[in-house]
Tab-separated table of C-alpha atoms in Angstrom:
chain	number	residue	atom	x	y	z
B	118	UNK	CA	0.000	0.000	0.000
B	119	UNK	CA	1.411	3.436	-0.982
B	120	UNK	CA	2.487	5.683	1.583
B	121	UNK	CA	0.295	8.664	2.746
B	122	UNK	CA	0.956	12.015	1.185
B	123	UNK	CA	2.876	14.347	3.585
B	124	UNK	CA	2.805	17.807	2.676
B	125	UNK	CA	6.326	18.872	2.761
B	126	UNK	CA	7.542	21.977	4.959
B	127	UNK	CA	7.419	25.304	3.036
B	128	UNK	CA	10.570	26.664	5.073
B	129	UNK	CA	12.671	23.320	4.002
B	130	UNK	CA	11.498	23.553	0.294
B	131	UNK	CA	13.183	26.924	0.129
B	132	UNK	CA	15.914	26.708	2.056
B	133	UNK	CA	17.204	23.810	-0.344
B	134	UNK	CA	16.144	26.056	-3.694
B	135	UNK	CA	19.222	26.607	-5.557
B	136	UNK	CA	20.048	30.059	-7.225
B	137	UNK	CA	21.563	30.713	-10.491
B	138	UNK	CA	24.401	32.691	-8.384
B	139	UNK	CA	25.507	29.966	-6.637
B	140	UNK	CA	25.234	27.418	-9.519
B	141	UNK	CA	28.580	26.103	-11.398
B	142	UNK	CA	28.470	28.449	-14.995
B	143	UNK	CA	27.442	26.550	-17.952
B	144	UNK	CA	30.070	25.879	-19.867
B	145	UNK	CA	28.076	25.592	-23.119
B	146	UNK	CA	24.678	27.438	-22.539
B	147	UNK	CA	23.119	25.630	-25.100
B	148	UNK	CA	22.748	22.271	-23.636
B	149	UNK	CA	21.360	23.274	-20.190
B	150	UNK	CA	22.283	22.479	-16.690
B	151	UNK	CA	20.901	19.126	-16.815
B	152	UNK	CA	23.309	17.699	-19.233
B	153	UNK	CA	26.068	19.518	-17.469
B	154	UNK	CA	25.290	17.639	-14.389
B	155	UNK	CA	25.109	14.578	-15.819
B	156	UNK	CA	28.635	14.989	-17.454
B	157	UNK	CA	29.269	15.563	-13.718
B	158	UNK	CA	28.154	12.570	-12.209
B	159	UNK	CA	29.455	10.481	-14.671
B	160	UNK	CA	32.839	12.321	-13.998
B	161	UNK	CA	32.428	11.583	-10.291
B	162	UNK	CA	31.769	7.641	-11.316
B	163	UNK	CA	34.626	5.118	-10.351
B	164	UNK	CA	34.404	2.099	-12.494
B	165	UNK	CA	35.901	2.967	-15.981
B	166	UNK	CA	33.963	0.975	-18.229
B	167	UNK	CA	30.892	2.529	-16.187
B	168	UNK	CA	31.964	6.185	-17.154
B	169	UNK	CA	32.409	5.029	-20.303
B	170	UNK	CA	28.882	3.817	-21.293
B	171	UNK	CA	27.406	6.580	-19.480
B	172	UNK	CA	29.896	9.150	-21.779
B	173	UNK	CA	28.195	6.605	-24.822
B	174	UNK	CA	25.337	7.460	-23.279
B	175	UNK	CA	25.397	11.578	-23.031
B	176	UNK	CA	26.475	11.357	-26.511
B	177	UNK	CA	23.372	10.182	-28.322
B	178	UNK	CA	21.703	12.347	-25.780
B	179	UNK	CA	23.955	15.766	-27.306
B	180	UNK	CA	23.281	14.226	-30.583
B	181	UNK	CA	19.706	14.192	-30.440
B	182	UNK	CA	19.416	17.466	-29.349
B	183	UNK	CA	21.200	18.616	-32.499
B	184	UNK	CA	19.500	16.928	-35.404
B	185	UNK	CA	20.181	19.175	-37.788
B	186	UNK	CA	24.123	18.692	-37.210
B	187	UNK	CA	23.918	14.716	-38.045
B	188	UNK	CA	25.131	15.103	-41.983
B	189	UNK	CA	27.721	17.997	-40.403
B	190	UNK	CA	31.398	16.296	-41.215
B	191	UNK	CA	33.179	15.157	-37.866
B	192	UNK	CA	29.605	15.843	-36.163
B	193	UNK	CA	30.793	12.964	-33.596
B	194	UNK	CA	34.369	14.666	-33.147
B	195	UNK	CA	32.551	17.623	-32.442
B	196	UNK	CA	30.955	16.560	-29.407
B	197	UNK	CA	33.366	14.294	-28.007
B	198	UNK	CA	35.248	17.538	-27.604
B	199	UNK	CA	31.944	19.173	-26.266
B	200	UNK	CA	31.689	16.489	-23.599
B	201	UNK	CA	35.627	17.219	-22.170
B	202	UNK	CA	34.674	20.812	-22.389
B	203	UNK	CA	31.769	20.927	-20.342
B	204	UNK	CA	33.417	18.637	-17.722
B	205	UNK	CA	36.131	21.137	-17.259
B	206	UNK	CA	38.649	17.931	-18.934
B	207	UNK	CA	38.301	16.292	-15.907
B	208	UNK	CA	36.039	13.301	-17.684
B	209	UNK	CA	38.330	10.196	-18.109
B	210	UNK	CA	37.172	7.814	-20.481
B	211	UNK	CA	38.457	6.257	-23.741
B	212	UNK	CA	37.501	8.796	-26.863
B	213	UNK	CA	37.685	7.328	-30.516
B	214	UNK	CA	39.238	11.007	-31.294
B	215	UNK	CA	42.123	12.618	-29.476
B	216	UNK	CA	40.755	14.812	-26.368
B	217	UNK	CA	41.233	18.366	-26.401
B	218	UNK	CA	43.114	20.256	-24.007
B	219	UNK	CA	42.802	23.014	-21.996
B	220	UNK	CA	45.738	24.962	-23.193
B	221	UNK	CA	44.152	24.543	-26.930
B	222	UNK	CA	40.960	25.613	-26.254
B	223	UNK	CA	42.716	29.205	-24.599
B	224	UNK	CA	44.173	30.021	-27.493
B	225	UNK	CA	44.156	33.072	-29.358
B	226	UNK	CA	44.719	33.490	-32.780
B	227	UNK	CA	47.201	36.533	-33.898
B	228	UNK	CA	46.038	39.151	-34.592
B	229	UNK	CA	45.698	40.231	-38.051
B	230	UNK	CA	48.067	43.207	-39.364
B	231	UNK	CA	45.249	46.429	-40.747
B	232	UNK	CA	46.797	48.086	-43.475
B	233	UNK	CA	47.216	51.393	-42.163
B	234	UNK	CA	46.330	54.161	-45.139
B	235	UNK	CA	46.099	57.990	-44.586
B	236	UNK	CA	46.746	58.860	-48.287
B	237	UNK	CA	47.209	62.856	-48.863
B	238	UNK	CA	43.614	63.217	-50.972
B	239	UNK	CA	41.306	61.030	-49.211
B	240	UNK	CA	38.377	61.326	-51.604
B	241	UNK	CA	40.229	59.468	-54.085
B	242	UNK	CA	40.609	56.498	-51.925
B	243	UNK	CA	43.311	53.741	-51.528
B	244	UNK	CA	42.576	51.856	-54.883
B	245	UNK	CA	43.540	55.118	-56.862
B	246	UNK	CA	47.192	54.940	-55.382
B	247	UNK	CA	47.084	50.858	-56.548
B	248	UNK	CA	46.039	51.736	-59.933
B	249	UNK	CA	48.967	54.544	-60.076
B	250	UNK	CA	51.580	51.804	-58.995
B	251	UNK	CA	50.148	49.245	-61.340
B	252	UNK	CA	50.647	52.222	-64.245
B	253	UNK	CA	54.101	52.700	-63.521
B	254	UNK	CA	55.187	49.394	-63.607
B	255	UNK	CA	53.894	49.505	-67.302
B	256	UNK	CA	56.192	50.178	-70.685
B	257	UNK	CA	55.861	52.959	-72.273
B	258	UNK	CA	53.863	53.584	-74.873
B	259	UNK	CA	49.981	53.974	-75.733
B	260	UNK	CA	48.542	51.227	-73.731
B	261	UNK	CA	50.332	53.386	-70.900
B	262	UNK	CA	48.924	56.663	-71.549
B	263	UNK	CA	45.352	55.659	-72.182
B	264	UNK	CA	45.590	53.694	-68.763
B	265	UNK	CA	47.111	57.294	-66.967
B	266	UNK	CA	44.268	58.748	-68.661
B	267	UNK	CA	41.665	56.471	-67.303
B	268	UNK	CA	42.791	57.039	-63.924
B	269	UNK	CA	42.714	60.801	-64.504
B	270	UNK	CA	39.015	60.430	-65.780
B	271	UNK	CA	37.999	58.178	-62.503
B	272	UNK	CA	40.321	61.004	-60.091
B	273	UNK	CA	38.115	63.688	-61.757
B	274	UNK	CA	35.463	61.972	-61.112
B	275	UNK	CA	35.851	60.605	-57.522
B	276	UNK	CA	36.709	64.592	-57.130
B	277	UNK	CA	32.992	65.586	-58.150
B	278	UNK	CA	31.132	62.667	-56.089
B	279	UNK	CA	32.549	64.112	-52.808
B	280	UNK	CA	33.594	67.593	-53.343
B	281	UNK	CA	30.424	68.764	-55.461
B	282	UNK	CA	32.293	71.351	-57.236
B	283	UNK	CA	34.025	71.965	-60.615
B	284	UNK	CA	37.405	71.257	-60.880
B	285	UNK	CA	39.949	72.252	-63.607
B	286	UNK	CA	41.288	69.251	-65.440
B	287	UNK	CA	45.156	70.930	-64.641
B	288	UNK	CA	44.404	70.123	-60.815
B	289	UNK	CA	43.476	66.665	-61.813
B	290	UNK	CA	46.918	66.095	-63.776
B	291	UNK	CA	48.572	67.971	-60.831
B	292	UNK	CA	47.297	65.542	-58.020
B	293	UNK	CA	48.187	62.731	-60.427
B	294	UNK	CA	51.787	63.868	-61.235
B	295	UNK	CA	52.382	64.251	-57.246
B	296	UNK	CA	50.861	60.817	-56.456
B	297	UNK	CA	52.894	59.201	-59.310
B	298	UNK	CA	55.727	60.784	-57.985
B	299	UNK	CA	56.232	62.986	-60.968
B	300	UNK	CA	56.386	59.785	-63.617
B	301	UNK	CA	52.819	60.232	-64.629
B	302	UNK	CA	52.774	64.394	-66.323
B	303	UNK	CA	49.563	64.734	-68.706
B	304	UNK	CA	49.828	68.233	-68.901
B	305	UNK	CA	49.134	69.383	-72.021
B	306	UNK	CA	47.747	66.174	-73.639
B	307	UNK	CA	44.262	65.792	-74.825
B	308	UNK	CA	40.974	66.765	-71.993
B	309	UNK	CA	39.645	65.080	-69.287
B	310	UNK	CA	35.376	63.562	-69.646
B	311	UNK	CA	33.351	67.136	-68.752
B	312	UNK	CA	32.391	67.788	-65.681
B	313	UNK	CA	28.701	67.994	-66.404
B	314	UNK	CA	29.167	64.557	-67.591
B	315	UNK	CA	30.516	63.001	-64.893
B	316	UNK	CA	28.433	64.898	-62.317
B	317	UNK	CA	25.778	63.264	-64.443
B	318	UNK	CA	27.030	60.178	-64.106
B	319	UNK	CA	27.402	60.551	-59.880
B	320	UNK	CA	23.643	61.057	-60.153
B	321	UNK	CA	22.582	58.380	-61.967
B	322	UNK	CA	24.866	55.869	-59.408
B	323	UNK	CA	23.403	57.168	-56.167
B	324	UNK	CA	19.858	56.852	-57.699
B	325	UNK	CA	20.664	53.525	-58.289
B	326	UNK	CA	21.919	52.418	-54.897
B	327	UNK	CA	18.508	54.351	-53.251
B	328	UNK	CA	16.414	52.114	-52.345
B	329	UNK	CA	13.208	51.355	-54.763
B	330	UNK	CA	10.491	52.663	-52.005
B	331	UNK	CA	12.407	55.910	-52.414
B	332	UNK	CA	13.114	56.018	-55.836
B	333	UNK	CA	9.203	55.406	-56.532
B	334	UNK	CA	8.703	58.668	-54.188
B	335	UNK	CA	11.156	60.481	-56.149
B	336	UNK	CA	9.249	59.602	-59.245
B	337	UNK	CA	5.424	60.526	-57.946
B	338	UNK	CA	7.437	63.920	-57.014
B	339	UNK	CA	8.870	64.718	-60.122
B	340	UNK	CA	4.857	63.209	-61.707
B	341	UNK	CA	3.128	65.805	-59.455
B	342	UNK	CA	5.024	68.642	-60.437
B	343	UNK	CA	4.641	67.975	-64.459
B	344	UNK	CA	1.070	67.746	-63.476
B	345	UNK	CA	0.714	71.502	-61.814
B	346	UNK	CA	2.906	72.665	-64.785
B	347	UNK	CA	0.421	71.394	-67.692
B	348	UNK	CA	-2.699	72.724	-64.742
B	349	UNK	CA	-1.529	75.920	-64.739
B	350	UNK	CA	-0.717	75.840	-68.841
């Protein structure tokens, strides 16, 4: 016959409540305290061929929870190191892959050298200074010049996008001469694209990279005021 219910004492049911301050931290959040705790019973288990079914075990469990990883490659390597992570690599048991180590895991990769820039004329950008240095390392000759031409057309017109003023195709050839370090002169050759043109040109690329809610409002503006002009015609 089954024991008689006892209702259990209010002041021992909190007094044995445990609070997430005083808990262990979860080594990896995503498989809750439960599996943590199993990992640490099964670390606190004496018999070795017990610890390792129940590591078997808390596999399939780790597996199961991750369905979607199953056709990942080394999906099993992954959480044999998982397991030895979240028991601190204290579990001892016999892994079919080599067990991680603290000292690994701690790490840190180098850090990566950031090419440091700060060119003279920043509105041209870096890539104008690569294309100069590609140009020199050219022959002579017309392939050359139309090249140190093209970069004086994109200068002029990297000039226009940010400055939003005219500019005199002689300051153009002067910025490029310094920049070249005097091995690229087109003074007095043939003229730069007009300005018109290539502020033109800046228009019709930052229309294009608005997005198309505002571009349709754009267009019903420009609509509306064609419509007053033939109203009041």
């Amino acid at each position: 016959m089954a024991e008689r219910y006892h209702p259990e004492n209010a002041h021992d049911v909190v007094h044995h409540l445990e609070y997430n301050a005083e808990r262990e931290p979860l080594f990896i959040p995503e498989y809750g305290r439960i599996l943590q705790k199993l990992i640490a019973q099964a670390v606190e288990v004496t018999d070795r061929d017990e610890r390792n079914r129940l590591a078997r075990y808390i596999i399939q469990v780790m597996g199961s929870l991750n369905p979607h990883l199953r056709d990942v490659p080394d999906f099993q390597h992954k959480l044999w190191d998982q397991i030895f992570i979240m028991s601190d690599f204290k579990l001892d048991v016999d892994s079919p892959y080599p067990r991680p180590t603290a000292e690994v895991l701690q790490l840190r990769p180098a850090p990566l050298p950031y090419p440091q820039h700060f060119p003279k004329y920043r509105y041209y950008g870096n890539n104008i200074q690569y294309m100069i240095d590609a140009a020199l390392q050219w022959e002579d000759g017309e392939m050359k010049s139309a090249l140190a031409i093209a970069i004086a057309n994109h200068m002029k017109k990297m000039y226009l996008s940010w400055n939003k003023e005219t500019v005199t195709d002689e300051v153009i050839f002067q910025h490029l001469h310094e920049l070249s370090g005097g091995q690229l002169d087109l003074q007095g050759t043939e003229e730069l694209v007009e300005t018109a043109e290539l502020i033109k040109t800046n228009r019709r690329m930052s229309n294009s990279k608005k997005p198309p809610i505002q571009q349709t409002n754009n267009n019903q503006k420009k609509n509306n005021k064609k419509n007053q002009y033939k109203k009041k015609q």
